[in-house]
Amino acid sequence: MTGETTPLTGGSGGRSGGGSNRNSGPFRFSIITLAALSAALIAVTITFQLKLRSLSTQLTSEKSHLTELQTKVDDQQTVIDRFSNSVSNKDVMEKVSDLEDDLRKTEKELSHKLFATQQSIEDLLNATLTKLDTTVKMAQDEIQEEVDKVKHDVNDYVIQTQDQFSMENSFMVYQLAGTFTLLASLISMWHMTAHLRRFNQPFVQRKILAILWMSPLYGLTSWLSLVMPAYEGYLAVIKDFYEAYVIYQFLSLCIAILGKGDRDSVVDLLAQHADHLKPPFRLCGCCRPNPYRSPREMAEAVLIQCQTFTMQFVFLRPLTTIGIFVCNKVGYYGWGTSASDYRSPQFWLNMIQNLSVFIAFSGLLKFYHAVQEDLAWCRPFPKFLCIKGIVFLTFWQGLAIAILAETIGDTTPNVGNSDPELWAKQAQNFLICLEMLLFSIAHFYCFPTDEWEDGYRPVVSDSKFGDQLALHDFFQDLKLVARQGKKKKKKKTEELRMWMARRSRSKSKYPGMLDHIVAGGQPAGMSLLDNVVKECEEEAGVPPELTREVVRAAGAVSYESYQPYEGDDEVIDGVISRSLLFCYDMELPSDFTPVVVDGEVDHFFQATIDEVKAMMDPEFDDPIKPNCYPVIIDYLLRAGHISPDSTGYLDVLRTLRSGYCG
């Protein structure tokens, strides 16, 4: 190829040289054109050569690869030929069959060996488990024997220790309860001897002595029941009997305080409250309309009924207690299975007992409701609480402890290891021994000896905790501020009442007649207000600070008293005296009750305005002291309870100022 190119190039050059001689311009252009064509041809040649060289290289590579493949084919053919010449298909199948037989034989041998191995392992495992179970059982038996032995030793030690502690605790309980009982008895005895040393009103203080025996009697019987549980039932009969007896003695005490030993005085007092007395009940709860000819006859029947209601408890309470104790002692429950079964006699005896208690307290409360204002000076409610508190502790407290013992008996060792009923009774008796000490102290303050001394004046306003913080003064100022700008009159929904007094029957003038709660002469050198404060405290027990707070001056009334004067020859009517009465209104708090202090008044009571108007009737069977009429009439006029349209209204006004007022 190179040899073919070279002549073309040389030929062109030869032709170029020849053309130059004839025409240099065209020749030069041809040379340039030829040179460009030569360059382009060279470039194409070079490119073609490069491409040819690349194809030659690729062809050489492919030839080498074909050679390698041919070599491998030849080798494979050699192997195939050799195999075809040495092994046939039958030989292969026989060889495969032999191999399968060997495989099955080997599998069978392995299966036999595996089964034999499994059987051997199972036998060995069963033998090991049997031996292990035997060993564990023997170990458990030995451990259980040791545990039982230790438990038995511990239980013996615990029982011995508990018995020792129980003995020590019981001794401490007996000693502590005995100490409380002894202290309560000593305080009660000292209190009773104080009453005996100041036996000023035997008809009253005898009843108080009977009540004061309650604390030592309950304490002693409870302590004996604690020490000797076997006799607890017998001692309970004594306590129940005395409980009923003291309830009646409290009613007798109230009667003795009111009548000062005179039953007729109590009947008269009840007759004065006949307006709010309910007639006695008759058979089957029926009450006759009003078969009594006078209030006094009805008051007598009411008093008998109250005493009967209370006295039946004195007999029924011990009888029912004995019946319950005997039935429980012999284990007799009738058609029932326990004492709480409604078919057992104990259940019905308890019902009778509760009904008896209800009747007794109904009679007591009926009497107290009728005369509570007359008894207010001696504070009967705290006295009643001291008695009822002991009764409450002996019944309801015992019931609560019994329920508690039954409830926690399975969870508390100290209760569960003993009879819950016995534990409840012992706890009840111990608490009563402690509480009787407290009640003996309470009796000392609720039944003081100085109440029955001559000239006794009850303390109306005692110091309280709030007084140390000036709370009383603060609330007094608060009420004063709250009342500013408000009308000083009762609400329409409230009924106005007037306090009245009944003069003592021992007074020389107007004995037993109705009177003002406070009245008195005017001493020289004392202001009217100071005299009012003094008389209120002396006659009605009104504290001075309360009097100064609520009293209001309301003017004065005057009148002339005429009495016949017998001369020598004739009887001449003459003016004996002129009286001038300064009137004061006092609106007492609803929770305040006047108390008898100096003995000039038998008792105080309230009356409505209509009742007061009825008392002003000249034919009224319970007259008012004469000089009270003008004062009451003056108030009724000022308060508008007498209408100006009434006949003689102005004449009454003039009459109220008819005396000397200079």
XYZ file of C-alpha atoms in Angstrom:
662
model
C 0.000 0.000 0.000
C 2.815 2.369 0.687
C 4.441 1.479 -2.606
C 1.184 2.316 -4.399
C 0.914 5.700 -2.768
C 4.440 6.816 -3.446
C 4.206 6.814 -7.276
C 1.120 8.967 -7.131
C 2.934 11.495 -5.098
C 6.021 11.450 -7.331
C 3.853 11.705 -10.458
C 2.135 14.692 -9.172
C 5.402 16.369 -8.427
C 6.706 15.660 -11.882
C 3.626 17.177 -13.423
C 3.871 20.207 -11.257
C 7.421 20.889 -12.286
C 6.523 20.674 -15.997
C 3.543 23.020 -15.688
C 5.603 25.678 -14.086
C 7.539 26.328 -17.045
C 4.544 27.166 -19.174
C 2.316 29.259 -16.797
C 3.406 30.082 -13.197
C -0.033 31.441 -11.934
C -2.230 28.479 -12.614
C 0.554 26.192 -11.751
C 0.866 27.665 -8.305
C -2.885 27.165 -7.696
C -2.694 23.578 -8.801
C 0.189 22.939 -6.437
C -1.790 24.270 -3.505
C -4.794 22.223 -4.493
C -2.699 19.165 -4.884
C -1.052 19.739 -1.542
C -4.440 19.972 0.142
C -5.629 16.831 -1.504
C -2.434 15.069 -0.504
C -2.877 16.124 3.112
C -6.452 14.942 3.110
C -5.430 11.668 1.556
C -2.712 11.208 4.146
C -5.160 11.859 6.921
C -7.633 9.361 5.523
C -4.851 6.856 5.064
C -3.675 7.248 8.628
C -7.219 6.868 9.916
C -7.770 3.807 7.813
C -4.532 2.297 8.967
C -5.428 2.889 12.617
C -8.796 1.266 12.140
C -7.220 -1.618 10.275
C -4.706 -2.121 13.036
C -7.504 -2.196 15.662
C -9.422 -4.773 13.652
C -6.288 -6.870 13.241
C -5.734 -6.855 16.973
C -9.343 -7.840 17.646
C -9.165 -10.590 15.057
C -6.034 -11.976 16.628
C -7.766 -12.039 20.031
C -10.743 -13.863 18.615
C -8.512 -16.402 16.966
C -6.789 -17.098 20.277
C -10.157 -17.583 22.005
C -11.298 -19.959 19.280
C -8.113 -21.886 19.707
C -8.728 -22.255 23.444
C -12.289 -23.401 22.853
C -11.130 -25.925 20.314
C -8.633 -27.238 22.795
C -11.317 -27.679 25.466
C -13.603 -29.408 22.956
C -10.834 -31.757 22.059
C -10.183 -32.531 25.712
C -13.849 -33.168 26.369
C -14.063 -35.353 23.363
C -11.103 -37.309 24.604
C -12.784 -37.834 27.942
C -16.029 -38.840 26.268
C -14.251 -41.216 24.065
C -12.378 -42.700 26.961
C -15.547 -43.036 29.030
C -17.419 -44.542 26.104
C -14.694 -47.067 25.654
C -14.452 -48.025 29.408
C -18.013 -47.782 31.085
C -21.447 -48.677 29.747
C -24.945 -47.637 31.002
C -25.485 -51.061 32.495
C -22.395 -50.756 34.619
C -23.601 -47.390 35.860
C -27.007 -48.777 36.796
C -25.478 -51.743 38.595
C -23.177 -49.425 40.451
C -26.080 -47.207 41.484
C -28.104 -50.238 42.613
C -25.208 -51.473 44.758
C -24.869 -48.066 46.273
C -28.597 -48.004 47.108
C -28.377 -51.440 48.753
C -25.426 -50.314 50.812
C -27.339 -47.170 51.786
C -30.405 -49.130 52.943
C -28.272 -51.555 54.885
C -26.405 -48.741 56.527
C -29.688 -46.978 57.422
C -31.093 -50.145 58.956
C -27.989 -50.695 61.053
C -28.028 -47.075 62.175
C -31.750 -47.355 63.119
C -31.071 -50.453 65.240
C -28.151 -48.771 66.947
C -30.180 -45.564 67.527
C -33.114 -47.495 69.037
C -30.778 -49.486 71.253
C -29.109 -46.257 72.361
C -32.475 -44.579 73.100
C -33.687 -47.566 75.076
C -30.487 -47.622 77.074
C -30.767 -43.880 77.772
C -34.423 -44.195 78.843
C -33.629 -47.073 81.182
C -30.752 -45.126 82.657
C -32.904 -41.991 82.990
C -35.763 -43.883 84.696
C -33.374 -45.491 87.110
C -31.822 -42.111 87.880
C -35.239 -40.482 88.442
C -36.357 -43.321 90.715
C -33.203 -43.029 92.749
C -33.551 -39.218 92.846
C -37.213 -39.445 93.979
C -36.267 -41.830 96.743
C -33.466 -39.558 97.861
C -35.686 -36.432 97.782
C -38.467 -38.184 99.703
C -36.032 -39.318 102.350
C -34.656 -35.787 102.581
C -38.177 -34.326 102.829
C -39.124 -36.743 105.563
C -36.020 -35.852 107.509
C -36.603 -32.113 107.015
C -40.286 -32.419 107.986
C -39.321 -34.275 111.134
C -36.879 -31.522 112.005
C -39.451 -28.813 111.185
C -42.145 -30.525 113.258
C -39.747 -30.868 116.127
C -38.723 -27.208 115.905
C -42.352 -26.106 115.544
C -43.386 -28.142 118.531
C -40.564 -26.683 120.575
C -41.457 -23.158 119.428
C -45.160 -23.661 120.195
C -44.319 -24.970 123.628
C -42.104 -21.958 124.207
C -44.725 -19.547 122.843
C -47.467 -21.077 124.996
C -45.236 -20.971 128.036
C -44.243 -17.381 127.278
C -47.847 -16.339 126.583
C -49.019 -17.942 129.783
C -46.318 -16.103 131.649
C -47.110 -12.786 129.956
C -50.848 -13.409 130.330
C -50.400 -14.003 134.020
C -48.302 -10.864 134.352
C -50.693 -8.828 132.181
C -53.712 -10.123 134.066
C -52.081 -9.181 137.336
C -51.303 -5.718 135.963
C -54.872 -5.372 134.692
C -56.289 -6.490 138.035
C -53.979 -4.116 139.873
C -54.702 -1.173 137.570
C -58.466 -1.755 137.563
C -58.403 -2.192 141.346
C -56.532 1.101 141.701
C -59.132 2.916 139.589
C -61.951 1.316 141.570
C -60.335 2.215 144.876
C -59.818 5.835 143.831
C -63.390 6.078 142.543
C -64.718 4.609 145.791
C -62.626 6.959 147.937
C -63.767 10.021 145.971
C -67.409 8.903 146.166
C -67.137 8.129 149.871
C -65.568 11.503 150.562
C -68.317 13.137 148.493
C -71.027 11.267 150.414
C -69.511 12.159 153.787
C -69.461 15.803 152.679
C -73.212 15.596 152.075
C -73.698 13.927 155.450
C -71.721 16.675 157.176
C -73.955 19.276 155.480
C -77.219 17.396 155.676
C -79.299 20.587 155.381
C -82.124 19.132 153.247
C -82.397 15.408 154.089
C -85.428 14.853 151.832
C -83.268 15.839 148.838
C -79.802 14.700 149.864
C -80.973 11.173 150.692
C -81.742 10.742 147.000
C -78.352 12.157 146.071
C -76.586 9.680 148.373
C -78.427 6.806 146.666
C -77.233 8.096 143.285
C -73.635 8.579 144.475
C -73.450 4.905 145.490
C -73.723 4.026 141.803
C -70.087 4.742 140.938
C -68.384 2.618 143.657
C -70.970 -0.162 143.241
C -70.405 -0.413 139.495
C -66.642 -0.170 139.906
C -66.508 -2.891 142.585
C -68.769 -5.338 140.741
C -66.833 -4.796 137.504
C -63.512 -5.424 139.272
C -64.841 -8.602 140.881
C -66.156 -9.733 137.491
C -62.694 -9.112 136.053
C -60.959 -11.128 138.759
C -63.610 -13.857 138.975
C -65.195 -14.235 135.507
C -67.309 -17.189 136.675
C -69.386 -14.863 138.878
C -69.841 -12.154 136.254
C -73.483 -13.120 135.607
C -74.423 -12.949 139.280
C -72.770 -9.557 139.694
C -74.532 -8.262 136.563
C -77.885 -8.788 138.286
C -76.759 -6.453 141.093
C -75.668 -3.786 138.616
C -78.884 -3.970 136.593
C -81.040 -3.746 139.709
C -79.195 -0.707 140.994
C -79.309 0.925 137.563
C -83.117 0.732 137.567
C -83.249 1.866 141.189
C -81.125 4.953 140.453
C -83.329 5.913 137.485
C -86.297 6.028 139.841
C -84.248 7.857 142.476
C -83.490 10.575 139.955
C -87.218 11.134 139.453
C -87.648 11.173 143.230
C -84.808 13.699 143.449
C -86.564 16.050 141.025
C -89.820 15.697 142.978
C -88.027 16.363 146.272
C -86.267 19.449 144.885
C -89.527 20.960 143.671
C -91.636 20.139 146.705
C -88.951 20.348 149.398
C -90.422 17.196 150.860
C -94.035 18.189 150.242
C -95.720 16.175 147.494
C -98.739 18.494 147.403
C -96.472 21.387 146.428
C -95.260 19.402 143.443
C -98.840 18.664 142.415
C -99.689 22.367 142.696
C -96.671 23.223 140.576
C -97.685 20.713 137.908
C -101.199 22.128 137.986
C -99.782 25.521 137.019
C -98.357 23.884 133.884
C -101.601 22.077 133.069
C -101.838 23.905 129.738
C -99.009 21.815 128.270
C -99.539 18.618 130.281
C -100.823 15.600 128.416
C -103.427 13.579 130.340
C -102.289 10.102 131.435
C -102.684 7.248 128.974
C -105.306 4.641 129.568
C -105.648 1.061 128.448
C -104.394 0.324 124.916
C -102.936 3.809 124.624
C -106.314 5.523 124.626
C -106.583 8.792 126.462
C -109.880 9.971 127.800
C -110.847 13.447 126.549
C -110.510 15.251 129.877
C -112.167 13.438 132.786
C -110.495 15.617 135.392
C -112.505 18.239 137.196
C -109.540 20.547 137.841
C -105.935 21.044 136.702
C -104.745 19.842 140.097
C -106.543 16.525 139.722
C -104.939 15.995 136.320
C -101.528 16.998 137.719
C -101.916 14.383 140.453
C -102.705 11.723 137.843
C -99.740 12.762 135.691
C -97.366 12.551 138.635
C -98.666 9.089 139.552
C -98.226 7.972 135.962
C -94.624 9.242 135.791
C -93.780 7.462 139.038
C -95.464 4.250 137.866
C -93.663 4.298 134.525
C -90.326 4.695 136.252
C -90.980 2.285 139.116
C -91.918 -0.649 136.848
C -88.344 -0.547 135.550
C -87.063 -1.175 139.081
C -88.847 -4.564 139.155
C -88.731 -5.660 135.515
C -85.034 -4.966 134.903
C -83.645 -7.391 137.527
C -86.291 -10.023 136.696
C -85.457 -10.003 132.988
C -81.736 -10.005 133.735
C -82.131 -13.053 136.012
C -84.203 -14.811 133.348
C -81.606 -14.191 130.643
C -78.774 -15.284 132.946
C -80.499 -18.528 133.934
C -81.345 -19.438 130.312
C -77.778 -18.782 129.206
C -76.379 -20.674 132.184
C -78.313 -23.877 131.417
C -77.957 -23.412 127.648
C -81.710 -23.237 127.039
C -82.744 -21.461 123.832
C -86.304 -22.758 123.450
C -87.048 -23.365 119.783
C -84.072 -21.260 118.744
C -80.402 -22.054 118.312
C -78.848 -19.070 120.074
C -79.696 -16.233 122.431
C -80.134 -13.853 119.478
C -82.656 -16.154 117.729
C -86.159 -14.663 117.794
C -87.504 -18.079 118.833
C -85.438 -18.120 122.038
C -86.761 -16.790 125.381
C -83.647 -14.594 125.709
C -84.726 -12.610 122.657
C -88.162 -11.832 124.074
C -86.774 -11.073 127.515
C -84.479 -8.523 125.880
C -87.445 -7.036 124.042
C -89.364 -6.737 127.321
C -86.318 -5.160 128.916
C -85.966 -2.570 126.154
C -89.691 -1.782 126.296
C -89.404 -1.315 130.047
C -86.478 1.086 129.572
C -88.487 3.055 127.003
C -91.488 3.353 129.323
C -89.296 4.409 132.265
C -87.569 7.160 130.308
C -90.886 8.276 128.815
C -92.233 8.914 132.306
C -89.028 10.636 133.375
C -88.915 12.888 130.313
C -92.605 13.741 130.591
C -92.092 14.994 134.141
C -88.910 16.851 133.234
C -90.535 18.535 130.247
C -93.303 19.879 132.496
C -91.010 21.353 135.170
C -87.709 21.988 133.382
C -87.915 25.741 133.966
C -88.509 25.227 137.669
C -85.528 22.875 137.926
C -83.180 24.975 135.803
C -81.435 26.528 138.826
C -80.001 23.168 139.971
C -78.846 22.040 136.495
C -80.722 18.723 136.277
C -79.480 17.832 132.808
C -75.804 17.297 133.803
C -77.043 15.250 136.764
C -79.111 13.099 134.431
C -76.156 12.662 132.067
C -74.004 11.377 134.925
C -76.574 8.633 135.515
C -77.421 7.915 131.896
C -73.738 7.917 130.985
C -73.083 4.993 133.313
C -76.075 3.131 131.895
C -74.835 3.817 128.368
C -71.359 2.507 129.145
C -72.700 -0.675 130.695
C -74.896 -1.574 127.729
C -73.993 0.070 124.417
C -70.272 0.107 125.099
C -70.411 -3.586 126.026
C -72.364 -4.326 122.843
C -69.793 -2.478 120.711
C -66.889 -4.328 122.357
C -68.611 -7.700 121.844
C -69.115 -6.969 118.135
C -65.501 -5.828 117.853
C -64.242 -9.009 119.552
C -66.258 -11.223 117.191
C -65.041 -9.237 114.172
C -61.299 -9.285 114.884
C -61.210 -12.583 116.761
C -59.749 -14.432 113.757
C -57.059 -11.859 112.981
C -55.825 -10.688 116.388
C -53.776 -13.256 118.362
C -54.696 -11.883 121.766
C -58.365 -12.295 120.940
C -58.285 -15.324 118.707
C -56.459 -17.573 121.187
C -59.180 -17.021 123.799
C -62.952 -16.911 123.878
C -64.030 -13.638 122.174
C -67.040 -13.368 124.478
C -64.842 -13.715 127.569
C -62.340 -11.216 126.194
C -65.152 -8.722 125.466
C -66.506 -9.024 129.014
C -63.064 -8.556 130.543
C -62.399 -5.500 128.364
C -65.804 -4.078 129.296
C -65.226 -4.602 133.020
C -61.776 -3.021 132.855
C -63.117 0.054 131.040
C -65.950 0.423 133.554
C -63.413 0.413 136.413
C -61.577 3.240 134.669
C -64.711 5.168 133.766
C -66.180 4.989 137.255
C -63.233 7.080 138.447
C -64.185 9.725 135.886
C -67.859 9.553 136.855
C -67.052 9.871 140.552
C -65.230 13.107 139.727
C -68.157 14.241 137.546
C -70.568 13.484 140.422
C -68.504 15.746 142.624
C -69.201 18.701 140.323
C -72.765 17.823 139.295
C -74.026 17.069 142.832
C -72.278 19.740 144.939
C -73.083 20.047 148.617
C -73.437 23.813 148.596
C -76.589 23.583 146.433
C -78.524 22.533 149.536
C -77.187 25.124 151.939
C -79.361 27.993 153.104
C -78.986 31.128 151.017
C -77.399 29.268 148.086
C -77.127 31.373 144.964
C -76.334 29.501 141.739
C -73.526 30.730 139.557
C -75.228 31.777 136.384
C -72.244 32.678 134.236
C -69.152 30.546 134.653
C -65.802 31.341 133.131
C -65.192 29.523 129.892
C -62.246 28.998 127.614
C -63.446 31.690 125.246
C -63.391 34.265 128.056
C -59.602 33.976 128.189
C -59.546 35.224 124.586
C -62.210 37.906 125.188
C -64.522 36.074 122.774
C -67.554 36.835 124.934
C -66.838 40.565 124.773
C -66.295 40.367 121.029
C -69.638 38.661 120.374
C -71.410 41.072 122.709
C -70.007 43.980 120.662
C -70.955 42.155 117.458
C -74.563 41.783 118.594
C -74.617 45.458 119.641
C -73.423 46.562 116.195
C -75.830 44.198 114.426
C -78.781 45.613 116.338
C -78.044 49.202 115.351
C -80.705 50.637 113.093
C -83.051 47.677 113.611
C -86.415 47.774 115.283
C -86.543 46.481 118.824
C -89.507 44.195 118.444
C -90.242 40.545 117.878
C -90.674 39.115 114.442
C -94.213 38.440 113.366
C -93.444 34.725 113.256
C -92.445 34.698 116.938
C -94.908 34.710 119.793
C -94.139 37.259 122.507
C -94.040 35.876 126.026
C -93.787 37.517 129.404
C -91.825 36.102 132.330
C -93.954 35.806 135.474
C -93.160 34.664 138.999
C -95.121 32.898 141.708
C -94.425 34.255 145.150
C -93.232 31.878 147.817
C -95.965 30.445 150.017
C -93.859 31.353 153.031
C -94.185 35.096 152.330
C -96.219 37.054 154.871
C -97.834 39.220 152.170
C -99.643 37.802 149.168
C -98.244 34.255 149.550
C -98.451 32.098 146.413
C -99.795 34.908 144.194
C -98.495 35.797 140.750
C -95.910 38.582 140.595
C -93.260 40.312 138.488
C -89.967 38.456 138.221
C -88.128 41.446 139.762
C -89.394 44.252 141.986
C -88.188 46.111 145.052
C -88.021 49.319 147.003
C -85.683 52.147 146.059
C -82.820 52.597 148.578
C -81.521 56.051 149.361
C -78.218 57.003 147.768
C -78.523 54.500 144.864
C -79.468 55.229 141.289
C -82.545 53.611 139.810
C -80.516 51.637 137.242
C -78.087 50.307 139.852
C -81.035 49.232 141.978
C -82.576 47.407 139.005
C -79.288 45.603 138.356
C -79.002 44.608 142.022
C -82.590 43.343 142.289
C -82.318 41.359 139.025
C -79.281 39.514 140.320
C -80.690 38.907 143.801
C -84.192 37.778 142.844
C -83.853 36.173 139.395
C -80.145 35.395 138.999
C -79.749 37.734 136.001
C -76.048 38.614 135.529
C -75.363 42.363 135.944
C -73.741 42.649 132.517
C -76.816 41.089 130.873
C -79.169 43.409 132.786
C -77.276 46.537 131.757
C -77.313 45.342 128.158
C -81.030 44.617 127.747
C -82.870 46.774 130.335
C -84.682 49.893 129.110
C -86.420 52.593 131.155
C -90.157 52.668 130.301
C -91.551 55.530 132.411
C -93.489 55.335 135.666
C -96.993 54.741 137.038
C -98.517 56.100 140.223
C -101.623 55.317 142.205
C -103.273 56.060 145.561
C -104.236 53.323 148.000
C -107.321 53.924 150.104
C -108.110 52.162 153.359
C -111.054 52.852 155.683
C -110.156 54.873 158.769
C -112.434 54.546 161.738
C -112.893 57.714 163.798
C -114.695 58.213 167.115
C -118.169 58.567 165.710
C -117.947 57.686 162.060
C -115.928 55.925 159.425
C -113.995 58.276 157.169
C -112.300 57.147 153.930
C -108.793 58.622 153.835
C -105.767 58.408 151.639
C -103.373 55.996 153.259
C -100.501 56.016 150.755
C -99.416 57.237 147.371
C -97.173 54.890 145.343
C -94.814 55.706 142.502
C -93.477 52.769 140.460
C -90.632 53.223 137.956
C -91.075 50.740 135.128
C -88.303 49.013 133.187
C -88.631 46.655 130.222
C -86.101 43.871 129.843
C -86.024 41.645 126.743
C -84.210 38.505 127.905
C -82.484 36.109 125.454
C -84.499 33.060 124.462
C -81.870 30.728 125.950
C -81.870 32.418 129.366
C -84.038 31.205 132.241
C -84.405 33.120 135.528
C -83.529 31.131 138.640
C -84.776 31.367 142.198
C -82.047 32.882 144.366
C -83.290 34.554 147.561
C -86.267 32.272 148.224
C -88.903 34.995 147.848
C -90.131 33.342 144.645
C -91.329 29.778 144.364
C -90.690 29.485 140.618
C -90.699 31.391 137.325
C -92.733 30.663 134.202
C -93.611 32.193 130.836
C -97.030 33.340 129.686
C -98.268 34.561 126.333
C -99.858 37.992 126.011
C -103.291 36.398 125.711
C -102.642 34.433 128.907
C -101.506 37.633 130.648
C -104.701 39.376 129.559
C -106.699 36.473 130.954
C -104.873 36.825 134.283
C -106.010 40.467 134.466
C -109.617 39.328 134.702
C -110.900 39.990 138.268
C -112.593 36.593 138.200
C -109.382 34.744 137.277
C -108.899 31.912 139.799
C -105.142 32.504 140.169
C -104.882 36.204 141.152
C -101.971 38.584 140.601
C -100.477 40.698 143.361
C -102.509 43.970 143.362
C -99.731 46.472 142.597
C -98.715 44.451 139.503
C -101.920 45.349 137.661
C -101.007 48.979 136.788
C -97.500 47.996 135.651
C -98.806 45.235 133.358
C -101.591 47.482 132.008
C -99.029 50.223 131.314
C -96.910 47.778 129.287
C -99.913 46.479 127.343
C -100.819 50.068 126.446
C -97.267 51.012 125.419
C -96.804 47.865 123.345
C -100.096 48.367 121.514
C -101.765 45.247 122.889
C -104.670 47.435 124.024
C -106.238 49.373 121.173
C -106.893 53.135 121.553
C -110.374 52.373 120.266
C -111.088 50.378 123.414
C -113.735 51.798 125.722
C -112.238 53.881 128.548
C -108.770 54.005 126.973
C -108.074 57.622 128.082
C -109.528 57.005 131.527
C -107.084 54.147 132.017
C -104.188 56.380 130.956
C -105.222 59.038 133.486
C -105.673 56.437 136.207
C -102.137 55.120 135.727
C -100.828 58.583 136.656
C -103.397 59.389 139.316
C -101.018 59.206 142.263
C -98.474 61.676 143.499
C -95.599 62.134 141.036
C -93.885 65.184 142.574
